[in-house]
CSV table of C-alpha atoms and ligand atoms in Angstrom, one decimal:
chain,number,residue,atom,x,y,z
C,1,MET,CA,-16.5,219.4,164.2
C,2,ASP,CA,-13.8,217.5,162.6
C,3,ASN,CA,-13.1,219.9,159.9
C,4,VAL,CA,-10.2,220.5,160.9
C,5,THR,CA,-7.5,220.9,158.5
C,6,PRO,CA,-5.1,218.0,156.8
C,7,SER,CA,-2.7,217.9,159.8
C,8,ALA,CA,0.0,215.8,159.9
C,9,PRO,CA,3.7,215.0,161.2
C,10,HIS,CA,6.5,216.7,159.0
C,11,ASP,CA,3.4,218.5,157.8
C,12,LEU,CA,5.1,222.0,157.6
C,13,ALA,CA,6.2,222.9,154.0
C,14,ALA,CA,2.7,224.1,152.7
C,15,PRO,CA,1.9,228.0,152.9
C,16,ASP,CA,0.0,229.0,155.7
C,17,PRO,CA,-3.3,230.7,154.6
C,18,THR,CA,-3.3,232.9,157.8
C,19,GLU,CA,0.7,234.3,157.0
C,20,PRO,CA,-0.3,237.7,156.9
C,21,ALA,CA,-1.1,237.4,160.6
C,22,LEU,CA,1.8,236.2,161.4
C,23,LEU,CA,4.4,237.9,159.4
C,24,GLY,CA,6.7,240.4,160.6
C,25,GLN,CA,6.1,239.5,164.6
C,26,GLY,CA,9.9,237.9,164.9
C,27,ILE,CA,10.4,235.4,167.6
C,28,THR,CA,8.4,235.7,170.6
C,29,GLY,CA,9.3,234.0,173.7
C,30,TRP,CA,6.3,231.6,173.6
C,31,LEU,CA,7.3,230.6,169.7
C,32,VAL,CA,10.4,229.3,171.4
C,33,VAL,CA,8.5,227.5,173.9
C,34,ALA,CA,7.1,225.9,170.7
C,35,MET,CA,10.4,224.8,169.6
C,36,VAL,CA,11.7,223.6,172.1
C,37,VAL,CA,8.2,221.3,171.9
C,38,ILE,CA,9.6,220.6,168.5
C,39,LEU,CA,13.0,219.7,169.5
C,40,PHE,CA,12.1,217.6,172.2
C,41,ALA,CA,9.9,215.7,170.1
C,42,GLY,CA,12.2,214.6,167.6
C,43,GLY,CA,15.0,214.1,170.0
C,44,LEU,CA,13.3,211.9,172.6
C,45,PHE,CA,12.3,209.9,169.3
C,46,GLY,CA,15.6,209.5,168.2
C,47,TYR,CA,16.7,208.9,171.9
C,48,ASP,CA,14.4,206.1,172.7
C,49,GLN,CA,15.6,204.3,168.7
C,50,GLY,CA,19.0,204.9,170.0
C,51,VAL,CA,19.3,204.1,173.6
C,52,ILE,CA,18.3,199.9,173.1
C,53,SER,CA,21.4,199.9,171.1
C,54,GLY,CA,23.5,200.0,174.4
C,55,ALA,CA,20.8,198.3,176.7
C,56,LEU,CA,20.4,195.5,174.9
C,57,ASP,CA,23.9,193.6,176.3
C,58,GLY,CA,23.1,194.2,180.1
C,59,ILE,CA,18.9,192.6,179.2
C,60,ARG,CA,19.7,189.6,177.9
C,61,LYS,CA,22.0,189.4,180.7
C,62,SER,CA,18.6,189.7,182.8
C,63,PHE,CA,15.9,188.0,180.9
C,64,ILE,CA,16.9,184.8,178.9
C,65,LEU,CA,16.3,186.4,175.5
C,66,THR,CA,15.8,184.3,171.6
C,67,PRO,CA,17.1,186.2,168.6
C,68,PHE,CA,13.0,186.7,168.4
C,69,LEU,CA,12.6,188.5,171.6
C,70,VAL,CA,15.2,190.6,171.3
C,71,GLU,CA,14.1,192.3,168.0
C,72,VAL,CA,10.8,192.7,170.0
C,73,VAL,CA,12.2,194.3,172.5
C,74,THR,CA,14.1,196.4,170.2
C,75,SER,CA,11.3,196.8,167.2
C,76,TRP,CA,8.4,197.1,169.0
C,77,VAL,CA,8.9,201.0,169.6
C,78,THR,CA,8.3,201.5,166.1
C,79,LEU,CA,5.2,199.2,166.1
C,80,GLY,CA,4.0,201.5,169.0
C,81,ALA,CA,4.8,204.8,166.9
C,82,MET,CA,2.9,203.3,163.4
C,83,PHE,CA,-0.8,202.9,165.9
C,84,GLY,CA,0.4,206.3,167.7
C,85,ALA,CA,0.8,208.6,164.0
C,86,LEU,CA,-2.3,207.1,163.2
C,87,ALA,CA,-4.3,208.2,166.2
C,88,GLY,CA,-2.4,210.9,166.5
C,89,GLY,CA,-4.4,213.4,164.1
C,90,GLU,CA,-7.4,212.7,165.5
C,91,LEU,CA,-6.1,213.6,169.2
C,92,ALA,CA,-4.6,216.3,168.3
C,93,ASP,CA,-7.7,217.4,166.0
C,94,ARG,CA,-10.1,216.5,168.6
C,95,PHE,CA,-8.7,217.3,171.8
C,96,GLY,CA,-5.6,220.6,170.9
C,97,ARG,CA,-2.4,220.2,169.8
C,98,ARG,CA,-0.9,220.9,173.2
C,99,ASN,CA,-3.2,218.3,174.9
C,100,ALA,CA,-1.7,215.9,172.2
C,101,ILE,CA,1.8,216.5,173.4
C,102,ILE,CA,1.0,216.9,177.5
C,103,LEU,CA,-0.4,213.2,176.7
C,104,SER,CA,2.7,212.2,174.7
C,105,GLY,CA,4.8,213.7,177.7
C,106,VAL,CA,3.0,211.3,180.2
C,107,LEU,CA,3.2,208.4,177.5
C,108,PHE,CA,7.6,208.6,177.6
C,109,VAL,CA,7.4,209.2,181.3
C,110,VAL,CA,5.1,206.1,182.0
C,111,GLY,CA,6.9,204.1,179.8
C,112,ALA,CA,10.7,204.7,180.6
C,113,ALA,CA,9.2,204.0,184.1
C,114,VAL,CA,8.0,200.7,183.0
C,115,GLN,CA,11.0,199.7,180.7
C,116,ALA,CA,13.2,200.7,184.2
C,117,PHE,CA,11.2,198.3,186.4
C,118,ALA,CA,10.1,196.0,184.0
C,119,PRO,CA,10.1,192.6,186.2
C,120,VAL,CA,9.7,190.6,183.4
C,121,THR,CA,10.1,190.4,179.0
C,122,ALA,CA,6.3,191.3,178.4
C,123,VAL,CA,6.5,194.0,180.9
C,124,LEU,CA,9.8,195.1,179.0
C,125,VAL,CA,7.6,195.0,175.9
C,126,ALA,CA,4.3,196.6,177.4
C,127,GLY,CA,7.1,199.7,178.5
C,128,ARG,CA,8.3,199.9,175.0
C,129,LEU,CA,5.2,200.0,173.6
C,130,THR,CA,4.1,202.8,175.4
C,131,VAL,CA,7.3,205.0,174.7
C,132,GLY,CA,6.6,204.2,170.8
C,133,ALA,CA,2.8,205.2,171.0
C,134,ALA,CA,4.5,208.6,172.7
C,135,VAL,CA,6.7,208.6,170.2
C,136,GLY,CA,3.7,208.7,167.3
C,137,VAL,CA,1.4,211.1,168.7
C,138,ILE,CA,4.1,214.1,169.1
C,139,ALA,CA,5.7,213.2,166.0
C,140,VAL,CA,1.9,214.2,164.6
C,141,ALA,CA,0.8,217.1,166.8
C,142,ALA,CA,4.3,218.7,168.0
C,143,PRO,CA,5.6,219.8,164.0
C,144,LEU,CA,1.8,220.6,163.4
C,145,TYR,CA,1.9,222.8,166.8
C,146,GLY,CA,5.2,224.5,165.5
C,147,ALA,CA,3.9,225.4,161.9
C,148,GLU,CA,0.8,226.9,163.2
C,149,LEU,CA,2.6,229.0,165.6
C,150,ALA,CA,5.5,229.6,163.6
C,151,PRO,CA,5.9,232.5,160.8
C,152,ARG,CA,6.5,231.3,157.0
C,153,THR,CA,9.4,232.2,157.5
C,154,LEU,CA,10.8,229.3,159.7
C,155,ARG,CA,8.4,226.6,158.9
C,156,GLY,CA,10.5,225.3,156.3
C,157,ARG,CA,13.7,224.7,159.1
C,158,ILE,CA,11.2,223.3,161.4
C,159,VAL,CA,11.1,219.9,158.9
C,160,SER,CA,14.7,220.0,159.1
C,161,GLY,CA,14.8,220.8,162.3
C,162,TYR,CA,13.1,217.3,163.4
C,163,GLN,CA,15.1,214.9,161.3
C,164,PHE,CA,18.1,217.5,163.1
C,165,ALA,CA,16.6,216.6,166.8
C,166,ILE,CA,15.9,212.7,165.6
C,167,THR,CA,19.7,212.7,165.0
C,168,ILE,CA,21.1,214.3,168.1
C,169,GLY,CA,18.4,212.0,170.4
C,170,ILE,CA,20.5,208.9,168.7
C,171,PHE,CA,23.6,211.0,169.1
C,172,LEU,CA,22.7,211.5,172.8
C,173,ALA,CA,21.8,208.0,173.9
C,174,TYR,CA,24.5,206.7,172.6
C,175,LEU,CA,26.8,209.2,174.8
C,176,VAL,CA,24.8,208.2,177.6
C,177,ASN,CA,25.1,204.2,176.7
C,178,ASN,CA,28.4,205.0,176.2
C,179,TRP,CA,28.8,205.9,179.4
C,180,LEU,CA,26.6,204.0,181.6
C,181,SER,CA,28.2,200.6,179.4
C,182,GLY,CA,30.2,198.3,181.6
C,183,GLY,CA,27.9,198.3,184.4
C,184,GLY,CA,25.5,196.7,183.6
C,185,SER,CA,23.0,199.6,183.7
C,186,TRP,CA,19.9,198.7,181.4
C,187,ARG,CA,17.5,200.2,183.4
C,188,LEU,CA,19.2,203.6,183.5
C,189,MET,CA,19.8,203.8,180.3
C,190,LEU,CA,16.3,203.0,179.7
C,191,GLY,CA,14.8,204.7,182.5
C,192,SER,CA,16.8,207.6,181.8
C,193,SER,CA,14.4,209.0,178.6
C,194,ALA,CA,12.1,209.7,181.6
C,195,VAL,CA,13.8,213.2,181.6
C,196,PRO,CA,13.6,214.6,178.8
C,197,GLY,CA,10.3,213.4,178.8
C,198,LEU,CA,9.3,215.1,182.0
C,199,LEU,CA,10.9,218.1,181.0
C,200,LEU,CA,8.9,217.5,177.9
C,201,LEU,CA,5.7,217.8,179.7
C,202,VAL,CA,6.7,220.6,182.3
C,203,VAL,CA,7.3,222.5,178.9
C,204,ALA,CA,3.8,221.9,177.4
C,205,LEU,CA,2.3,222.4,180.3
C,206,ILE,CA,3.0,226.1,180.3
C,207,ALA,CA,3.0,226.2,176.4
C,208,PRO,CA,0.0,228.0,174.9
C,209,GLU,CA,-2.7,226.3,172.7
C,210,SER,CA,-2.5,227.3,169.0
C,211,PRO,CA,-4.6,229.9,168.7
C,212,ARG,CA,-5.4,228.6,165.0
C,213,TRP,CA,-6.7,224.9,166.2
C,214,LEU,CA,-8.9,227.2,168.9
C,215,MET,CA,-10.5,229.1,165.5
C,216,LYS,CA,-11.6,226.1,164.2
C,217,MET,CA,-13.0,225.2,166.9
C,218,GLY,CA,-15.0,227.7,167.4
C,219,ARG,CA,-13.7,228.9,170.6
C,220,ARG,CA,-13.2,232.9,170.1
C,221,PRO,CA,-12.1,233.8,173.7
C,222,GLN,CA,-10.0,231.4,174.6
C,223,ALA,CA,-8.1,232.6,170.9
C,224,ARG,CA,-7.8,235.6,171.9
C,225,VAL,CA,-6.2,234.8,175.0
C,226,GLN,CA,-3.2,232.8,173.8
C,227,GLU,CA,-2.7,235.4,171.0
C,228,ALA,CA,-2.8,237.9,173.1
C,229,LYS,CA,0.7,235.9,174.5
C,230,LEU,CA,2.0,234.7,171.1
C,231,ARG,CA,1.8,238.4,169.9
C,232,PRO,CA,1.8,240.7,172.6
C,233,THR,CA,2.6,243.9,170.4
C,234,GLY,CA,0.1,242.8,167.2
C,235,ASP,CA,-3.3,243.4,166.9
C,236,VAL,CA,-4.5,240.5,167.9
C,237,ASP,CA,-8.7,240.9,166.7
C,238,ALA,CA,-7.1,241.8,163.4
C,239,SER,CA,-4.9,238.5,163.3
C,240,LEU,CA,-8.0,236.5,164.4
C,241,ASP,CA,-10.4,237.9,161.9
C,242,LEU,CA,-7.3,237.2,159.3
C,243,ILE,CA,-7.4,233.2,160.8
C,244,GLU,CA,-11.2,232.6,160.3
C,245,LYS,CA,-11.0,234.2,157.0
C,246,ALA,CA,-8.4,231.7,156.0
C,247,LEU,CA,-10.0,228.5,157.9
C,248,LYS,CA,-13.6,229.7,155.9
C,249,GLU,CA,-11.4,229.2,152.7
C,250,GLU,CA,-9.0,226.6,153.4
C,251,PRO,CA,-10.0,223.0,151.3
C,252,GLN,CA,-11.7,220.6,153.8
C,253,LYS,CA,-10.2,217.8,155.0
C,254,ALA,CA,-11.1,214.9,152.4
C,255,ALA,CA,-12.0,211.3,153.5
C,256,TRP,CA,-9.7,208.9,153.8
C,257,GLY,CA,-11.5,207.6,150.4
C,258,GLU,CA,-10.0,210.8,148.5
C,259,VAL,CA,-6.7,210.2,149.4
C,260,PHE,CA,-6.8,206.5,147.4
C,261,HIS,CA,-8.2,208.7,144.4
C,262,LYS,CA,-6.6,207.6,141.4
C,263,GLN,CA,-5.3,211.9,140.4
C,264,TRP,CA,-3.3,211.1,143.5
C,265,ARG,CA,-2.0,207.6,143.2
C,266,ARG,CA,1.2,208.7,141.4
C,267,PRO,CA,2.3,211.2,144.2
C,268,LEU,CA,0.9,208.8,147.0
C,269,MET,CA,3.8,205.8,145.4
C,270,ILE,CA,6.0,208.7,145.7
C,271,GLY,CA,5.1,209.3,149.0
C,272,ILE,CA,4.9,205.4,150.0
C,273,GLY,CA,8.0,204.4,148.0
C,274,LEU,CA,10.9,206.9,149.5
C,275,ALA,CA,9.1,205.9,153.2
C,276,VAL,CA,9.9,202.1,152.5
C,277,PHE,CA,12.5,202.3,150.6
C,278,GLN,CA,14.4,204.8,153.8
C,279,GLN,CA,13.7,201.5,156.0
C,280,ILE,CA,14.2,198.5,153.9
C,281,THR,CA,18.2,199.7,152.6
C,282,GLY,CA,19.1,199.1,156.5
C,283,ILE,CA,19.6,202.4,158.3
C,284,ASN,CA,17.8,201.0,161.5
C,285,ALA,CA,19.4,198.0,161.6
C,286,ILE,CA,22.4,199.5,161.9
C,287,ILE,CA,21.2,202.3,164.5
C,288,TYR,CA,20.1,199.6,166.9
C,289,TYR,CA,22.6,196.9,166.2
C,290,ALA,CA,25.6,198.9,166.4
C,291,ASN,CA,27.2,197.2,169.0
C,292,GLN,CA,26.2,193.9,168.2
C,293,ILE,CA,27.7,195.0,164.4
C,294,PHE,CA,31.1,196.2,166.1
C,295,ALA,CA,31.2,193.2,168.5
C,296,SER,CA,30.5,190.6,165.2
C,297,ALA,CA,33.5,192.3,163.7
C,298,GLY,CA,36.0,191.8,166.1
C,299,PHE,CA,36.3,194.9,168.0
C,300,PRO,CA,36.6,194.2,172.1
C,301,SER,CA,33.9,195.0,174.1
C,302,ALA,CA,35.5,198.2,175.6
C,303,SER,CA,35.3,200.2,172.2
C,304,GLN,CA,32.1,199.2,170.7
C,305,ALA,CA,30.1,201.8,172.7
C,306,THR,CA,32.4,204.3,171.5
C,307,LEU,CA,32.5,203.9,167.9
C,308,THR,CA,28.9,203.5,167.9
C,309,THR,CA,28.8,206.8,169.6
C,310,TRP,CA,31.2,208.9,167.2
C,311,ALA,CA,31.2,206.8,164.1
C,312,ILE,CA,27.1,206.1,163.9
C,313,GLY,CA,25.7,208.7,166.0
C,314,GLY,CA,28.3,211.8,165.7
C,315,VAL,CA,28.5,211.1,162.1
C,316,ASN,CA,24.6,211.0,161.7
C,317,VAL,CA,24.1,214.1,163.0
C,318,ALA,CA,27.3,216.2,160.8
C,319,ALA,CA,26.5,214.4,158.1
C,320,THR,CA,22.6,215.4,157.9
C,321,VAL,CA,24.0,219.1,157.8
C,322,ILE,CA,24.8,217.9,153.9
C,323,ALA,CA,21.6,217.9,153.1
C,324,LEU,CA,20.3,220.8,154.9
C,325,VAL,CA,22.8,222.8,153.1
C,326,PHE,CA,22.4,221.5,150.0
C,327,VAL,CA,18.7,220.1,149.2
C,328,ASP,CA,17.2,223.3,148.3
C,329,ARG,CA,20.6,224.1,145.6
C,330,LEU,CA,21.6,220.8,144.3
C,331,GLY,CA,18.3,219.4,144.5
C,332,ARG,CA,16.1,216.2,145.8
C,333,ARG,CA,16.6,214.0,142.9
C,334,LEU,CA,20.6,214.5,142.7
C,335,LEU,CA,21.3,213.9,146.7
C,336,LEU,CA,18.8,211.1,146.9
C,337,LEU,CA,20.5,209.6,143.7
C,338,ALA,CA,23.6,209.7,144.8
C,339,GLY,CA,23.4,209.0,148.3
C,340,LEU,CA,22.0,206.2,147.3
C,341,ILE,CA,25.1,205.0,145.5
C,342,GLY,CA,27.1,205.7,148.5
C,343,MET,CA,24.9,203.7,150.5
C,344,GLY,CA,24.7,200.8,147.9
C,345,VAL,CA,28.5,200.7,147.6
C,346,SER,CA,29.4,200.8,151.5
C,347,LEU,CA,26.9,198.2,152.2
C,348,ALA,CA,28.1,196.0,149.0
C,349,VAL,CA,31.8,196.7,151.0
C,350,LEU,CA,30.2,195.4,154.3
C,351,GLY,CA,28.8,192.5,152.4
C,352,VAL,CA,32.5,191.4,151.0
C,353,ALA,CA,33.9,192.7,154.8
C,354,PHE,CA,31.7,190.2,156.5
C,355,ARG,CA,32.7,187.6,154.5
C,356,PHE,CA,36.2,187.6,156.0
C,357,ILE,CA,35.4,188.1,159.6
C,358,VAL,CA,32.6,185.2,159.8
C,359,PRO,CA,34.3,183.7,163.2
C,360,ALA,CA,33.9,186.4,164.7
C,361,LEU,CA,30.2,186.1,164.2
C,362,ALA,CA,30.5,182.5,166.2
C,363,GLY,CA,31.0,184.3,169.4
C,364,ALA,CA,35.0,184.2,169.2
C,365,PRO,CA,35.8,187.5,171.6
C,366,ALA,CA,38.8,189.3,169.4
C,367,ALA,CA,41.3,191.3,170.9
C,368,ALA,CA,41.8,193.1,168.6
C,369,PRO,CA,39.7,194.2,164.6
C,370,SER,CA,41.3,192.9,161.6
C,371,ILE,CA,41.7,194.3,158.1
C,372,ALA,CA,38.3,193.4,157.5
C,373,GLY,CA,36.9,195.1,161.0
C,374,ILE,CA,38.2,198.2,160.1
C,375,VAL,CA,36.9,198.1,156.3
C,376,THR,CA,33.6,197.3,158.4
C,377,LEU,CA,33.7,200.8,160.3
C,378,CYS,CA,34.7,203.0,157.1
C,379,GLY,CA,32.2,201.1,155.5
C,380,LEU,CA,29.4,201.9,158.4
C,381,VAL,CA,30.5,205.5,158.2
C,382,ALA,CA,30.2,206.1,154.4
C,383,PHE,CA,26.7,204.5,154.8
C,384,ILE,CA,25.5,206.9,157.5
C,385,VAL,CA,27.1,209.2,155.9
C,386,SER,CA,25.3,209.0,152.3
C,387,PHE,CA,22.6,208.0,154.2
C,388,ALA,CA,22.4,211.0,156.6
C,389,ALA,CA,23.0,213.2,153.5
C,390,SER,CA,19.7,212.1,151.4
C,391,MET,CA,17.6,209.4,152.1
C,392,GLY,CA,16.9,210.6,156.0
C,393,PRO,CA,16.0,213.9,155.5
C,394,ILE,CA,15.5,214.0,151.9
C,395,THR,CA,12.5,211.5,152.2
C,396,TRP,CA,10.7,213.7,154.9
C,397,THR,CA,11.0,217.1,152.2
C,398,VAL,CA,9.8,215.2,149.4
C,399,ILE,CA,7.0,213.5,151.1
C,400,THR,CA,5.5,217.1,152.8
C,401,GLU,CA,5.8,218.6,149.2
C,402,ILE,CA,3.9,216.5,146.9
C,403,PHE,CA,0.4,216.6,148.3
C,404,PRO,CA,-2.3,218.8,147.8
C,405,GLY,CA,-3.8,220.6,150.8
C,406,GLU,CA,-7.5,218.6,151.5
C,407,ILE,CA,-5.6,215.4,151.5
C,408,ARG,CA,-2.0,216.6,152.8
C,409,GLY,CA,-2.0,215.3,156.2
C,410,ARG,CA,-3.6,211.9,155.2
C,411,ALA,CA,-1.3,211.1,152.8
C,412,VAL,CA,1.3,212.0,155.1
C,413,SER,CA,0.0,209.9,157.9
C,414,ILE,CA,0.1,207.2,155.8
C,415,CYS,CA,3.5,207.8,153.8
C,416,THR,CA,4.6,207.8,157.9
C,417,ALA,CA,2.8,204.4,158.9
C,418,PHE,CA,4.3,202.7,156.3
C,419,ASN,CA,7.7,204.3,157.2
C,420,TRP,CA,7.4,202.8,160.5
C,421,LEU,CA,5.9,199.5,159.7
C,422,SER,CA,9.2,199.2,157.4
C,423,ALA,CA,11.5,200.2,160.1
C,424,TYR,CA,9.7,198.0,162.5
C,425,LEU,CA,9.7,195.0,159.8
C,426,VAL,CA,13.6,195.1,159.4
C,427,SER,CA,14.7,195.9,162.5
C,428,GLN,CA,12.2,192.6,163.9
C,429,CYS,CA,13.6,190.4,161.3
C,430,PHE,CA,17.7,191.7,160.8
C,431,LEU,CA,18.9,189.5,163.6
C,432,SER,CA,16.9,186.8,162.5
C,433,MET,CA,18.2,186.9,159.0
C,434,VAL,CA,22.0,187.3,160.4
C,435,GLU,CA,21.7,184.2,162.2
C,436,ALA,CA,19.4,182.5,158.7
C,437,PHE,CA,21.7,183.5,155.7
C,438,GLY,CA,25.2,185.6,158.2
C,439,SER,CA,25.7,188.9,158.1
C,440,SER,CA,27.4,189.3,154.6
C,441,LEU,CA,24.6,188.1,152.8
C,442,THR,CA,21.9,190.4,154.5
C,443,PHE,CA,24.1,193.6,153.8
C,444,ALA,CA,24.0,192.7,150.5
C,445,LEU,CA,20.0,191.9,150.5
C,446,PHE,CA,20.2,195.8,151.6
C,447,ALA,CA,22.6,196.8,148.9
C,448,VAL,CA,20.2,195.1,146.2
C,449,PHE,CA,17.5,197.4,147.6
C,450,CYS,CA,19.2,200.6,147.6
C,451,LEU,CA,19.6,199.7,143.6
C,452,ILE,CA,16.2,198.7,143.5
C,453,GLY,CA,15.6,202.3,144.7
C,454,TRP,CA,18.1,204.3,142.6
C,455,ILE,CA,16.2,202.7,139.3
C,456,TRP,CA,12.9,203.6,140.8
C,457,ILE,CA,13.7,206.9,141.9
C,458,PHE,CA,15.3,207.9,138.3
C,459,PHE,CA,12.0,207.0,136.6
C,460,GLN,CA,9.7,207.7,139.4
C,461,VAL,CA,10.8,210.8,141.3
C,462,PRO,CA,10.4,214.1,140.0
C,463,GLU,CA,12.7,216.9,140.9
C,464,THR,CA,10.7,219.2,143.1
C,465,LYS,CA,13.1,221.7,144.4
C,466,GLY,CA,12.1,225.8,144.0
C,467,ARG,CA,8.9,224.8,142.6
C,468,SER,CA,5.7,226.5,144.1
C,469,LEU,CA,3.4,223.4,145.7
C,470,GLU,CA,0.8,224.6,143.1
C,471,GLN,CA,3.6,223.3,140.5
C,472,ILE,CA,4.7,220.3,142.0
C,473,GLN,CA,0.4,219.2,141.9
C,474,GLN,CA,0.7,220.3,137.8
C,475,THR,CA,2.7,217.6,137.6
C,476,TRP,CA,0.4,215.1,138.5
C,477,ALA,CA,-2.2,216.2,136.5
C,478,LYS,CA,0.0,216.2,133.3
C,479,THR,CA,0.8,212.9,134.6
C,480,ASN,CA,-2.9,211.9,134.6
V,501,LIG,C1,14.0,207.8,159.9
V,501,LIG,C2,14.5,207.0,161.0
V,501,LIG,C3,16.1,206.6,161.3
V,501,LIG,C4,16.6,208.1,161.3
V,501,LIG,C5,18.2,207.7,161.4
V,501,LIG,C6,15.2,209.3,160.0
V,501,LIG,O1,15.2,210.0,158.9
V,501,LIG,O2,12.7,208.1,159.5
V,501,LIG,O3,13.9,205.5,161.2
V,501,LIG,O4,16.3,206.1,162.4
V,501,LIG,O5,16.4,209.2,159.9
V,501,LIG,O6,18.7,209.6,161.7
């Protein structure tokens, strides 16, 4: 039964053989529903990542937490997401794209409620894991669902739309944090993600199942009903015939072992490398612990949440647009290499700035930031701009275009799992590293990873701008 095409998060760049059946149909109401699902998917992921930054302070006051436990509470969303993503592909293939999305909607709501009412740390962590699993499942199912429903002309934008939605989600979470800060309302902050979770659930319940998936499962009558909903003016049977023909011609999903075949070693290394460097250069240490970094830099507590909201969250959304506009004009390599220089230099500046604000780290609350504090703020903004215009979205763009169809789904899942694993390790270790080596050295270490990443990208990552997927695959043939 499981001969479904490779499918995975961000797997939207590939040409769809059913395209002729979909072209010229324009945007229908149901397509809008599918896009709303994608936006919610990215948005909820971002929201659940961002909200913790404002909630930590209150959580610390309610429970007695060691730095290690603070890290667990923060980072286990990512751990849950890693497992969720690995299971998400199978769930979406076996039970349908829509049902997988409904399942994550339920997990979002349950996870939010468990966190909001958690009586002890262990329950809070269980809630974080549940939300993480929801994030992982939906990150696989939603882009896939959108890709199967959207005409090809819109598919590329959906990849970018997903990343953009993540940044908007983080920003919204910061806004909520800012709005609720001061009242110790961490339960409300974490519980509030039940609202978008519920909305997602409602939208997914009314959304149609992907006709393509139904056809793959041999359920033509049901596929006919859904196709008629999606394209009321088209010839439904002709459309389904095209899907059927395309399904027969498309490559079978390769076994897991095939993904590791030496023929694909180079693209796999490139995908995993980008996924890992995206994280070990420190983005989520900053996204999660922004408030604390501002506190350490001497900003008074009243201004910390506002700074996090605008200097990190707002700038992240705005700078993502730079990449969306320039990725096809300037190319992936130029943006990646330029972005990493910006990230590395700003991290080095942060490292130096923190050498001058060590006393604030000891917990002495400052009335106003010092010059070093202001430099820290500038360094953080420069880092976010550089990341959002390069390693943030372009990592995902490259990962979706370097693999051949038969291994793409599984290969992208592996890269995604590595991404979340690295995100987990960084957010799990950040506070302990700051305790052990100090902020200055921790930022310096991230800067060193930028340098190593730069050298590695310079020698390993080819330019893929303006090349067809077939041409990109030929590159690997030549290098083998
Ligand atoms: C990364 C996330 C990160 C986000 C920030 C994404 O590309 O995968 O880990 O939090 O960008 O905008």
